[in-house]
mmCIF file of N, CA and C in Angstrom:
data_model
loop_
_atom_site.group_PDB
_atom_site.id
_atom_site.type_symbol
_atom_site.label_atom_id
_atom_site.label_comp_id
_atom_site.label_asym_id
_atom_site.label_seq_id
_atom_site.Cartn_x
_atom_site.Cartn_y
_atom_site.Cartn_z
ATOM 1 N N UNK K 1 -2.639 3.843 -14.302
ATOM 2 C CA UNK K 1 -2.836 3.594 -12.893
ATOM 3 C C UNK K 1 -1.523 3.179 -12.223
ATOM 4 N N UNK K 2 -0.701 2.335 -13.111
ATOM 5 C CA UNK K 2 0.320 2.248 -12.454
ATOM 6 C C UNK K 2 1.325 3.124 -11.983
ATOM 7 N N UNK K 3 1.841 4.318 -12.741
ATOM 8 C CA UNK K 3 2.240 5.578 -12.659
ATOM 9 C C UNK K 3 1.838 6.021 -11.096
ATOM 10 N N UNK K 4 0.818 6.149 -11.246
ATOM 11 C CA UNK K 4 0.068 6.711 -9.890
ATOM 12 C C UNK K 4 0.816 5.950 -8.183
ATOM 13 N N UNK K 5 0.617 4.444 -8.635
ATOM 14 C CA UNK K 5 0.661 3.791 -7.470
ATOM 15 C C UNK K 5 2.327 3.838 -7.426
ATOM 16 N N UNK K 6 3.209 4.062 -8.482
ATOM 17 C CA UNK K 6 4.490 4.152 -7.638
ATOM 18 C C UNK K 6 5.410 5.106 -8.311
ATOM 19 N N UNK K 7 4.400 6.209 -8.123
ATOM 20 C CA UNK K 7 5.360 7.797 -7.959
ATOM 21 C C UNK K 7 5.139 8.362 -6.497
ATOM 22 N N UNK K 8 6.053 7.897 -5.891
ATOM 23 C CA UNK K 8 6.073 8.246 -4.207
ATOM 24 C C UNK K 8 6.322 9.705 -4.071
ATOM 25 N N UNK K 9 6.854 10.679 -4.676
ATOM 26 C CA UNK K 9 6.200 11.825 -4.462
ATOM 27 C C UNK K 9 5.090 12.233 -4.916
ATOM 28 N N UNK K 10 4.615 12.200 -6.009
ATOM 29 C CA UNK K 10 2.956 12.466 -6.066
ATOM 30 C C UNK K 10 2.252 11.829 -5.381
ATOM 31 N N UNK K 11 2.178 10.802 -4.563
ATOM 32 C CA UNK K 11 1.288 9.849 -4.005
ATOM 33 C C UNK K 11 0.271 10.781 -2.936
ATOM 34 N N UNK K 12 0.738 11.921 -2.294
ATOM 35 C CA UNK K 12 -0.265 12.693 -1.460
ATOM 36 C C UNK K 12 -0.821 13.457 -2.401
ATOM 37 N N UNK K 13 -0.874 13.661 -3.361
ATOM 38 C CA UNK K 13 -1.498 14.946 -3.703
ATOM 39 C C UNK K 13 -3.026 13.907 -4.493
ATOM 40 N N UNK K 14 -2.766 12.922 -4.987
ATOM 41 C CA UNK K 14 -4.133 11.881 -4.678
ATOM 42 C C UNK K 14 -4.291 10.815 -3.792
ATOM 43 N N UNK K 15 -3.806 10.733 -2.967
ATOM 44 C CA UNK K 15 -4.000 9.500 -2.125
ATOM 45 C C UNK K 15 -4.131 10.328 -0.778
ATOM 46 N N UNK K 16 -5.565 10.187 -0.164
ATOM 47 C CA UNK K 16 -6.192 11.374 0.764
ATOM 48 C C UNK K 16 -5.356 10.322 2.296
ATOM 49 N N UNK K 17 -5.178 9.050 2.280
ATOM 50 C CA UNK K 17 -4.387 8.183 2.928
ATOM 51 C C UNK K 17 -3.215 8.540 3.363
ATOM 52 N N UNK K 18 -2.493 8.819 2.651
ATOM 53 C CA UNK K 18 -1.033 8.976 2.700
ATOM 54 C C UNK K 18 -0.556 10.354 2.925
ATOM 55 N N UNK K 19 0.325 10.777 4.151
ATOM 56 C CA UNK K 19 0.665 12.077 3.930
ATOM 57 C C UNK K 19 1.738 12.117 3.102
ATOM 58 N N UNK K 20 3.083 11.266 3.416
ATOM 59 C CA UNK K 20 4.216 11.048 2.637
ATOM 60 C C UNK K 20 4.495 9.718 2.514
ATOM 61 N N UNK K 21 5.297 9.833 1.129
ATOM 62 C CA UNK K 21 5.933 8.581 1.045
ATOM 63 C C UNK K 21 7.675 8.923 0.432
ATOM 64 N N UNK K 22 8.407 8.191 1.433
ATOM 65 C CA UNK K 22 10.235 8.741 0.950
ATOM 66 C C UNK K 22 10.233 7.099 0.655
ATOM 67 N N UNK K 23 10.595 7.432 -0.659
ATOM 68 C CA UNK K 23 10.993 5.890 -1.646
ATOM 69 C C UNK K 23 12.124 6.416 -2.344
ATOM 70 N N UNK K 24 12.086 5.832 -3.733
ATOM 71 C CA UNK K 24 11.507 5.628 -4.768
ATOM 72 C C UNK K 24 10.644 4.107 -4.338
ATOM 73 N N UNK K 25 9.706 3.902 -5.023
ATOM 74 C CA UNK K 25 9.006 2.726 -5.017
ATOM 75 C C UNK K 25 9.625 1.932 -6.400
ATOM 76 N N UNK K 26 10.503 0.606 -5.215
ATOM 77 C CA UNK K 26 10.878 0.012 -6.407
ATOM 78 C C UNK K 26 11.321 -1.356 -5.777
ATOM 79 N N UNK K 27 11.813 -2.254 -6.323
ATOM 80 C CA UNK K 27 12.061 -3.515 -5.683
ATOM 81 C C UNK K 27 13.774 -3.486 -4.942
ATOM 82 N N UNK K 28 12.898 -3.905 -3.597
ATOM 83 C CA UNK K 28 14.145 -3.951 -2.671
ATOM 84 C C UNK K 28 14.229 -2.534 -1.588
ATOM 85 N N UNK K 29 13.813 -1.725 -2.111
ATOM 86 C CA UNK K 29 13.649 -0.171 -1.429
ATOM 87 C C UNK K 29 12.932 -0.187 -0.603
ATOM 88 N N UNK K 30 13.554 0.032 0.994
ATOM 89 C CA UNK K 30 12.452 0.543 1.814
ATOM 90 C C UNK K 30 11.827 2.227 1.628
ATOM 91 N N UNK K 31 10.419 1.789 2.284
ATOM 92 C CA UNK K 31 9.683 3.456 2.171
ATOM 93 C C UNK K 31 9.748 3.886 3.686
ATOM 94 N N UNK K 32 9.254 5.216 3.111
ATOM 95 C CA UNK K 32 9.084 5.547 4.730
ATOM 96 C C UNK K 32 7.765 6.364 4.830
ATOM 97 N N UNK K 33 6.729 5.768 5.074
ATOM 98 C CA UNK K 33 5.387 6.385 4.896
ATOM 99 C C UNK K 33 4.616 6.703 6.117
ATOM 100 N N UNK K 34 3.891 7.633 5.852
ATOM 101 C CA UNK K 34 3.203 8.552 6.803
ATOM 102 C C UNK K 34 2.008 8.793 6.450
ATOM 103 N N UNK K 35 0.873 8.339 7.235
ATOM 104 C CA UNK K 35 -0.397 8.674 6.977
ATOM 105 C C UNK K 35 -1.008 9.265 8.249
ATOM 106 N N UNK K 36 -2.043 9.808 7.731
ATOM 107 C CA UNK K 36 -3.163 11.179 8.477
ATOM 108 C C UNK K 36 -3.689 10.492 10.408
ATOM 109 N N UNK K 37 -3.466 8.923 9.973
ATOM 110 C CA UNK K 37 -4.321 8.343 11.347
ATOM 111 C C UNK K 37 -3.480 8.182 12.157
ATOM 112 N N UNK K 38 -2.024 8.281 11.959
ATOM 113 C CA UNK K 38 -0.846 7.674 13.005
ATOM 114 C C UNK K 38 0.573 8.733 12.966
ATOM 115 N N UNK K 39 1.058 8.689 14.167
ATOM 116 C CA UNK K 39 1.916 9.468 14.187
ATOM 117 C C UNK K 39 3.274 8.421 14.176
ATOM 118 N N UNK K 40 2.748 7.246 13.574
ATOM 119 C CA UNK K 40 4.196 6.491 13.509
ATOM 120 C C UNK K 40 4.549 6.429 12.157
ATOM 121 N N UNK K 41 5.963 6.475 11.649
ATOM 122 C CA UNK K 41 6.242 6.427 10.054
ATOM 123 C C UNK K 41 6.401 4.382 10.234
ATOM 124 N N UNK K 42 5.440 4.172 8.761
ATOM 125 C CA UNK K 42 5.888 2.800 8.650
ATOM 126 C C UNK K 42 6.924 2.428 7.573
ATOM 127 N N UNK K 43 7.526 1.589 7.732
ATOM 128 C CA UNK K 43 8.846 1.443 6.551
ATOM 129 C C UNK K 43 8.955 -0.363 5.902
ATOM 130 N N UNK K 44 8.035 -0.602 5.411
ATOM 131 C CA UNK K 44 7.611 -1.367 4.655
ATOM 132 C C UNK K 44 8.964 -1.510 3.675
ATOM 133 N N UNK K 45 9.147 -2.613 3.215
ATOM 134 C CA UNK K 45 10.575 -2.607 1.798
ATOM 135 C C UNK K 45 9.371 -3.244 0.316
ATOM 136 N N UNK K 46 9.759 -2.993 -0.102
ATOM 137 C CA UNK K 46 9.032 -3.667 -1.227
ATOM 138 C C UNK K 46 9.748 -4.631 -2.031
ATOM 139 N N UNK K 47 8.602 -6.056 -1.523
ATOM 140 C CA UNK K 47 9.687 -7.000 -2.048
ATOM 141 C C UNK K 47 9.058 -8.081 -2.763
ATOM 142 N N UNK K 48 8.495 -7.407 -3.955
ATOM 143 C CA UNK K 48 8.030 -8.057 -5.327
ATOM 144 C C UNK K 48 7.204 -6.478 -6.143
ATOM 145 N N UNK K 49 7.574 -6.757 -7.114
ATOM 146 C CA UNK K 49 7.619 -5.613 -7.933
ATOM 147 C C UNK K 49 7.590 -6.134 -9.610
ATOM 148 N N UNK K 50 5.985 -6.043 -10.360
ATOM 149 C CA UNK K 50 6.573 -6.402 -11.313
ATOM 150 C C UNK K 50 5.497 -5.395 -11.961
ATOM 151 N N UNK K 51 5.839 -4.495 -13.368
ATOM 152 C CA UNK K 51 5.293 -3.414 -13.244
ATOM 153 C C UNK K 51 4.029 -3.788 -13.944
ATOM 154 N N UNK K 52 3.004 -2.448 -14.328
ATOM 155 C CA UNK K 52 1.882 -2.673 -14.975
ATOM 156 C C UNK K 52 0.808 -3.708 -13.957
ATOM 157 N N UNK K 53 1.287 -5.211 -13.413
ATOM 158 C CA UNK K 53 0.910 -6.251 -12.605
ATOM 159 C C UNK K 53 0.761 -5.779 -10.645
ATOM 160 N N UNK K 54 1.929 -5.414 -10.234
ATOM 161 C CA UNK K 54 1.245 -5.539 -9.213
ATOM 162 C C UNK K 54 2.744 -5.017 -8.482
ATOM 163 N N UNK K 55 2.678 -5.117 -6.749
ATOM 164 C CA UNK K 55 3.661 -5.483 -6.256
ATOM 165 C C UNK K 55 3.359 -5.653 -4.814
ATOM 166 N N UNK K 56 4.526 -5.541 -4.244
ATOM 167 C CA UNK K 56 4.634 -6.324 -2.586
ATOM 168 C C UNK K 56 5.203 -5.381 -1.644
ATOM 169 N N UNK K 57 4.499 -5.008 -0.708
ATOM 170 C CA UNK K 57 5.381 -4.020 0.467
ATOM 171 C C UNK K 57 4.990 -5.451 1.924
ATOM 172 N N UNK K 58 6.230 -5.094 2.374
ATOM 173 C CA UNK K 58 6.722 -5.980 3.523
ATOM 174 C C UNK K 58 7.013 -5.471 4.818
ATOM 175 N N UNK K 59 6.627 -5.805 6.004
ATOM 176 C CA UNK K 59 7.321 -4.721 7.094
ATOM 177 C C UNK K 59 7.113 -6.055 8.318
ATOM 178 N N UNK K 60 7.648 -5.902 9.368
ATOM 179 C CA UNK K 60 7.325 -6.623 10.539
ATOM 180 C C UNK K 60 9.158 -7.305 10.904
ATOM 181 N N UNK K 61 8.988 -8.478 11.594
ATOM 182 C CA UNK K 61 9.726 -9.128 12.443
ATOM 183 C C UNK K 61 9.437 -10.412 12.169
ATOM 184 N N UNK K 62 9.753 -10.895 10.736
ATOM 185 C CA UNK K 62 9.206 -12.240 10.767
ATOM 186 C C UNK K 62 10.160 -12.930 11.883
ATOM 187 N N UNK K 63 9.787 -14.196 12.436
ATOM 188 C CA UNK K 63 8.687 -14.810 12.706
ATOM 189 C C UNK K 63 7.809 -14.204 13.469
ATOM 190 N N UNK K 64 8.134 -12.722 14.340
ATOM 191 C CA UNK K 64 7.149 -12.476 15.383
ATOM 192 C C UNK K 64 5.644 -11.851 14.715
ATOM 193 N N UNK K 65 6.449 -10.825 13.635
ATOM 194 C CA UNK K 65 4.801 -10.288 13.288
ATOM 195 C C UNK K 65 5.093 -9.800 11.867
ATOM 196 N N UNK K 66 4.488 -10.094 11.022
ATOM 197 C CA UNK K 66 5.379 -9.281 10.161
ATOM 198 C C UNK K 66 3.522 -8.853 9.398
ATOM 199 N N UNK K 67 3.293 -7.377 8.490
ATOM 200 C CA UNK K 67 2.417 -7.509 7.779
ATOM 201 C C UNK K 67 2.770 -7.234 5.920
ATOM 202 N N UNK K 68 2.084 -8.097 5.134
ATOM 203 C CA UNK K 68 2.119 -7.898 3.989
ATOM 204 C C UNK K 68 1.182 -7.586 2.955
ATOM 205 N N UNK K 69 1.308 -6.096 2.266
ATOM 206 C CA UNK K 69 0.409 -5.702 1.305
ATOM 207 C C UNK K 69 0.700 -5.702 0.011
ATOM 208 N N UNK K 70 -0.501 -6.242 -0.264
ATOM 209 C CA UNK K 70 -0.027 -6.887 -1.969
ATOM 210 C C UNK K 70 -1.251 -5.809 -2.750
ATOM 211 N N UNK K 71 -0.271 -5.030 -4.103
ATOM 212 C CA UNK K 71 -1.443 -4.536 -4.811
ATOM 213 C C UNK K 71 -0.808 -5.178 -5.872
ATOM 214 N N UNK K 72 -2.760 -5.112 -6.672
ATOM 215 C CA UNK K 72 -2.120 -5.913 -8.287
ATOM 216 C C UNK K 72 -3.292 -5.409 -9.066
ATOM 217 N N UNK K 73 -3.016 -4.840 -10.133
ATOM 218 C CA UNK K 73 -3.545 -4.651 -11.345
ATOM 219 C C UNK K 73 -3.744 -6.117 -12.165
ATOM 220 N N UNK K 74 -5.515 -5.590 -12.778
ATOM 221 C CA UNK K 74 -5.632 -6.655 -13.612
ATOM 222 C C UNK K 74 -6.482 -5.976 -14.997
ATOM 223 N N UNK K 75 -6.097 -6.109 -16.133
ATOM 224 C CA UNK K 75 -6.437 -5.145 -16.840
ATOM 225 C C UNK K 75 -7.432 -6.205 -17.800
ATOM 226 N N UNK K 76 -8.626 -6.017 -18.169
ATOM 227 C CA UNK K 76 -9.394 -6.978 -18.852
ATOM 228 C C UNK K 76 -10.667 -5.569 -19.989
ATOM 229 N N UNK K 77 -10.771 -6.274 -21.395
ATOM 230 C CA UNK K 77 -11.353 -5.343 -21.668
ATOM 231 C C UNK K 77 -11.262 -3.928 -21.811
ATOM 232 N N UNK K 78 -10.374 -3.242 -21.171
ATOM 233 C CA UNK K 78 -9.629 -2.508 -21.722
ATOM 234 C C UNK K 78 -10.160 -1.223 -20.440
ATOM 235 N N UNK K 79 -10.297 -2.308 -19.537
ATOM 236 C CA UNK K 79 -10.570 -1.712 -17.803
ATOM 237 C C UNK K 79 -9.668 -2.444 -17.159
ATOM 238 N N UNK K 80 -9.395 -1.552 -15.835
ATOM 239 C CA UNK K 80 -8.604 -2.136 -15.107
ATOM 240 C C UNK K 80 -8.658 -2.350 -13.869
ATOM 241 N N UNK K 81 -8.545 -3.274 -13.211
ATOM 242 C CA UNK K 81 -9.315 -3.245 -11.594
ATOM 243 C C UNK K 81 -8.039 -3.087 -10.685
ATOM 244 N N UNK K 82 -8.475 -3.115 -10.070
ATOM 245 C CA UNK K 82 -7.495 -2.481 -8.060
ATOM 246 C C UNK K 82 -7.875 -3.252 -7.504
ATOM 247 N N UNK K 83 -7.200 -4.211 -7.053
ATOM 248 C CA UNK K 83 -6.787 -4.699 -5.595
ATOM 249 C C UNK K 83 -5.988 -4.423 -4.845
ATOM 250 N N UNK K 84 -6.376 -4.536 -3.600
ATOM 251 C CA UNK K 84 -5.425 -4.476 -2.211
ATOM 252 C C UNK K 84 -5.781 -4.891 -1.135
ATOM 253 N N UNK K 85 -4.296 -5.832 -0.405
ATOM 254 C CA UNK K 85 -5.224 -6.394 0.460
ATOM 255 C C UNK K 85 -3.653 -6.610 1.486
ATOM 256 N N UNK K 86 -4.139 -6.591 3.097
ATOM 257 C CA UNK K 86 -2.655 -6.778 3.510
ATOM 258 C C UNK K 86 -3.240 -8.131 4.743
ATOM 259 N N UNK K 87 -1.564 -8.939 4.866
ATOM 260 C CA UNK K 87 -2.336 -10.197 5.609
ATOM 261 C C UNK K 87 -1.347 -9.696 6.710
ATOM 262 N N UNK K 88 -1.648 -10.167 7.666
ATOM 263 C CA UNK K 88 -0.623 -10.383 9.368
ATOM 264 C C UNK K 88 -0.536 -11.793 9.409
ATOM 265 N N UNK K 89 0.780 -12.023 9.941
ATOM 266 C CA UNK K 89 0.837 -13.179 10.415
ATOM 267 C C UNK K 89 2.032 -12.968 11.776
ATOM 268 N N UNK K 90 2.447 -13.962 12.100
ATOM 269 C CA UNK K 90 3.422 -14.532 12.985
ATOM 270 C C UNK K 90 3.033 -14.748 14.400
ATOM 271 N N UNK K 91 3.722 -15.076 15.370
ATOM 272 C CA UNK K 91 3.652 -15.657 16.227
ATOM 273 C C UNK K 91 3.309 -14.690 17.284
ATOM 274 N N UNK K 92 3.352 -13.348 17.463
ATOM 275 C CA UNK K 92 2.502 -12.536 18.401
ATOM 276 C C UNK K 92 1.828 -11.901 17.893
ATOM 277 N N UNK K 93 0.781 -12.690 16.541
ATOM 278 C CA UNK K 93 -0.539 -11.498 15.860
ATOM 279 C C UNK K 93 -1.766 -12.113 16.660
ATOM 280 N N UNK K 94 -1.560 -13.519 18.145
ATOM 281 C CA UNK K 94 -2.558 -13.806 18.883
ATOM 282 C C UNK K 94 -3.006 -12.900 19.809
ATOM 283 N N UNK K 95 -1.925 -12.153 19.971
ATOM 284 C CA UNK K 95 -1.565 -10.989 21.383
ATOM 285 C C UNK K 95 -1.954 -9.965 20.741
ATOM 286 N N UNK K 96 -1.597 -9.528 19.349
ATOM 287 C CA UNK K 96 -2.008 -8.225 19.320
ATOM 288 C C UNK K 96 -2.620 -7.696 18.125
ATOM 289 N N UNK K 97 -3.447 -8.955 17.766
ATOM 290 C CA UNK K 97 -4.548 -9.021 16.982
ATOM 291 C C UNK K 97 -5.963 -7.793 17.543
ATOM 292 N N UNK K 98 -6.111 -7.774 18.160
ATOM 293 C CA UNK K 98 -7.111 -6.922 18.900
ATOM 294 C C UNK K 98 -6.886 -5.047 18.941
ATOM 295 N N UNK K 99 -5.093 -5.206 18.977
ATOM 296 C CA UNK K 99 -5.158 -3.730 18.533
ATOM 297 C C UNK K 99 -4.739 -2.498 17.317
ATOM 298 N N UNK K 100 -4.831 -3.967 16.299
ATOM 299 C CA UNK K 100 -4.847 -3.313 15.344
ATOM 300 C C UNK K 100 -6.026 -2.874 14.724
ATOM 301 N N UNK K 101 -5.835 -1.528 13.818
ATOM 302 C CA UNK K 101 -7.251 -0.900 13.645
ATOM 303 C C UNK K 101 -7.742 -1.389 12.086
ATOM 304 N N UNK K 102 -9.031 -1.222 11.572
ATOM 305 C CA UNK K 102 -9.881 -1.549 10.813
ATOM 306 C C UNK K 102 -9.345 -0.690 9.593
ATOM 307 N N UNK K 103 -8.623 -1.860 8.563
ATOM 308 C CA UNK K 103 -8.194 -1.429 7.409
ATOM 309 C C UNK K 103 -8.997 -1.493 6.528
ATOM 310 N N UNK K 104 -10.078 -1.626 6.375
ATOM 311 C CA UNK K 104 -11.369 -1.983 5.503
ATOM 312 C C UNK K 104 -12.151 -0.428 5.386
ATOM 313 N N UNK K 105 -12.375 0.581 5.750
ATOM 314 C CA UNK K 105 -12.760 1.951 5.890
ATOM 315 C C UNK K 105 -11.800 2.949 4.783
ATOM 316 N N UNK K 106 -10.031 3.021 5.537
ATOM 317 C CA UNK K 106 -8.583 3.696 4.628
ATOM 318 C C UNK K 106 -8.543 2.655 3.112
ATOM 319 N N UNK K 107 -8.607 1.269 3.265
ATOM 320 C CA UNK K 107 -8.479 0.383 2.098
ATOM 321 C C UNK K 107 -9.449 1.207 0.751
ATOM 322 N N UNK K 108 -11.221 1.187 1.262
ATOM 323 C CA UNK K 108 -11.886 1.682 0.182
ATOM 324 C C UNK K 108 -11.524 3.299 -0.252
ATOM 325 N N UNK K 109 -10.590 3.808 0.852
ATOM 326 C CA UNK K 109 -10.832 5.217 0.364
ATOM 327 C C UNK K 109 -9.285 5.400 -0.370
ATOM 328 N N UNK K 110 -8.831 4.459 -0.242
ATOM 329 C CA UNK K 110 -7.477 4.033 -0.934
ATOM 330 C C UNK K 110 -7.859 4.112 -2.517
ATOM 331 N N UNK K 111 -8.513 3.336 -2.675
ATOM 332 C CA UNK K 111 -9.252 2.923 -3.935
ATOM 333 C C UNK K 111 -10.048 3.866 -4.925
ATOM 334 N N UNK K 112 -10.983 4.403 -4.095
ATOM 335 C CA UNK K 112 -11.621 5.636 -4.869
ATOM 336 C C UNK K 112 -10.715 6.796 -5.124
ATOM 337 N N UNK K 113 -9.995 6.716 -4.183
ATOM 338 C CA UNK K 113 -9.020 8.120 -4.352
ATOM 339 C C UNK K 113 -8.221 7.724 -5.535
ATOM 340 N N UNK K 114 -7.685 6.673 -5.705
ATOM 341 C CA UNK K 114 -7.038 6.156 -7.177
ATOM 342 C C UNK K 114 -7.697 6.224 -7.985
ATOM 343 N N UNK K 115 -9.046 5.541 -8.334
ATOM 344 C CA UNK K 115 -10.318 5.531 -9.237
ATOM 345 C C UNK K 115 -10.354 7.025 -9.545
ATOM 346 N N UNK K 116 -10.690 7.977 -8.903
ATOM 347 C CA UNK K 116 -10.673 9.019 -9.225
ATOM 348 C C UNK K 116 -9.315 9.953 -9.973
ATOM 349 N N UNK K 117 -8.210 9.520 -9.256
ATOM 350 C CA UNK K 117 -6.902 10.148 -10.105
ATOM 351 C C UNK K 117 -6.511 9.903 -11.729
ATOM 352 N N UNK K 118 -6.873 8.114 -11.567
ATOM 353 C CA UNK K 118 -6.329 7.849 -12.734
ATOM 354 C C UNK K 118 -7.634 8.088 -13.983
ATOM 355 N N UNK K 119 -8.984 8.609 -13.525
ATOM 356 C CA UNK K 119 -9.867 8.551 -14.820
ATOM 357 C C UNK K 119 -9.827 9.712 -14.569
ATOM 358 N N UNK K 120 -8.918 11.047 -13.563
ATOM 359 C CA UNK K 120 -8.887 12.421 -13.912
ATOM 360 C C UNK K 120 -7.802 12.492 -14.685
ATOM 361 N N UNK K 121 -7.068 11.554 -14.604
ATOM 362 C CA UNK K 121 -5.280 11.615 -15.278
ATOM 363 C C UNK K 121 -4.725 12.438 -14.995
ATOM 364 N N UNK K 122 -4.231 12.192 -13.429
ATOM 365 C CA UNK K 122 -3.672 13.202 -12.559
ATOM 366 C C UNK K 122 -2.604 12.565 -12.274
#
């Protein structure tokens, strides 16, 4: 699973989310990603990276806004679960809290689309 989540050129051909991603995905590297709902590229840096475990993409204006998505593998039993989850913070997420859109819909289809790659071993 990990393979999957940070080979930034294969990442479209299972991740129905993502059109592109220009990395490499690695610590310290900004991306430059493109998905199906927005015509804006986001460029997140990734800034925690530890492999097999998990890592950190970063983007915003701290203090004004910055958002952070954390994925992490947890392998138990000889399964492995997916998380992901991204937080907002800073000092104008009061203002423009309202127009950001509902990551809870792309998040699950984030997920299955992985679920599905890595038990096709794609």
């Amino acid at each position: 699973m990990w393979a999957l989540l940070t080979d930034a050129e294969a990442f479209p051909r299972w991740n129905s989310t993502v059109t592109r991603i220009g990395g490499p995905i690695a610590l310290g590297r900004k991306l430059a990603i493109q998905v199906p709902i927005s015509e804006r590229t986001f460029t997140p840096t990734v800034t925690a990276f530890v492999a097999e475990q998990g890592m950190t993409w970063s983007d915003g204006f701290w203090p004004m806004f910055q958002g952070v998505r954390t994925f992490e593998l947890t392998e138990a039993e000889g399964e492995t679960t997916f998380a992901m989850e991204e937080v907002f913070t800073g000092l104008m997420l009061p203002m423009i809290a309202r127009t950001l859109p509902d990551f809870g819909p792309p998040f699950e289809q984030y997920a299955r689309d992985l679920k599905r790659a890595a038990e096709e071993g794609a």
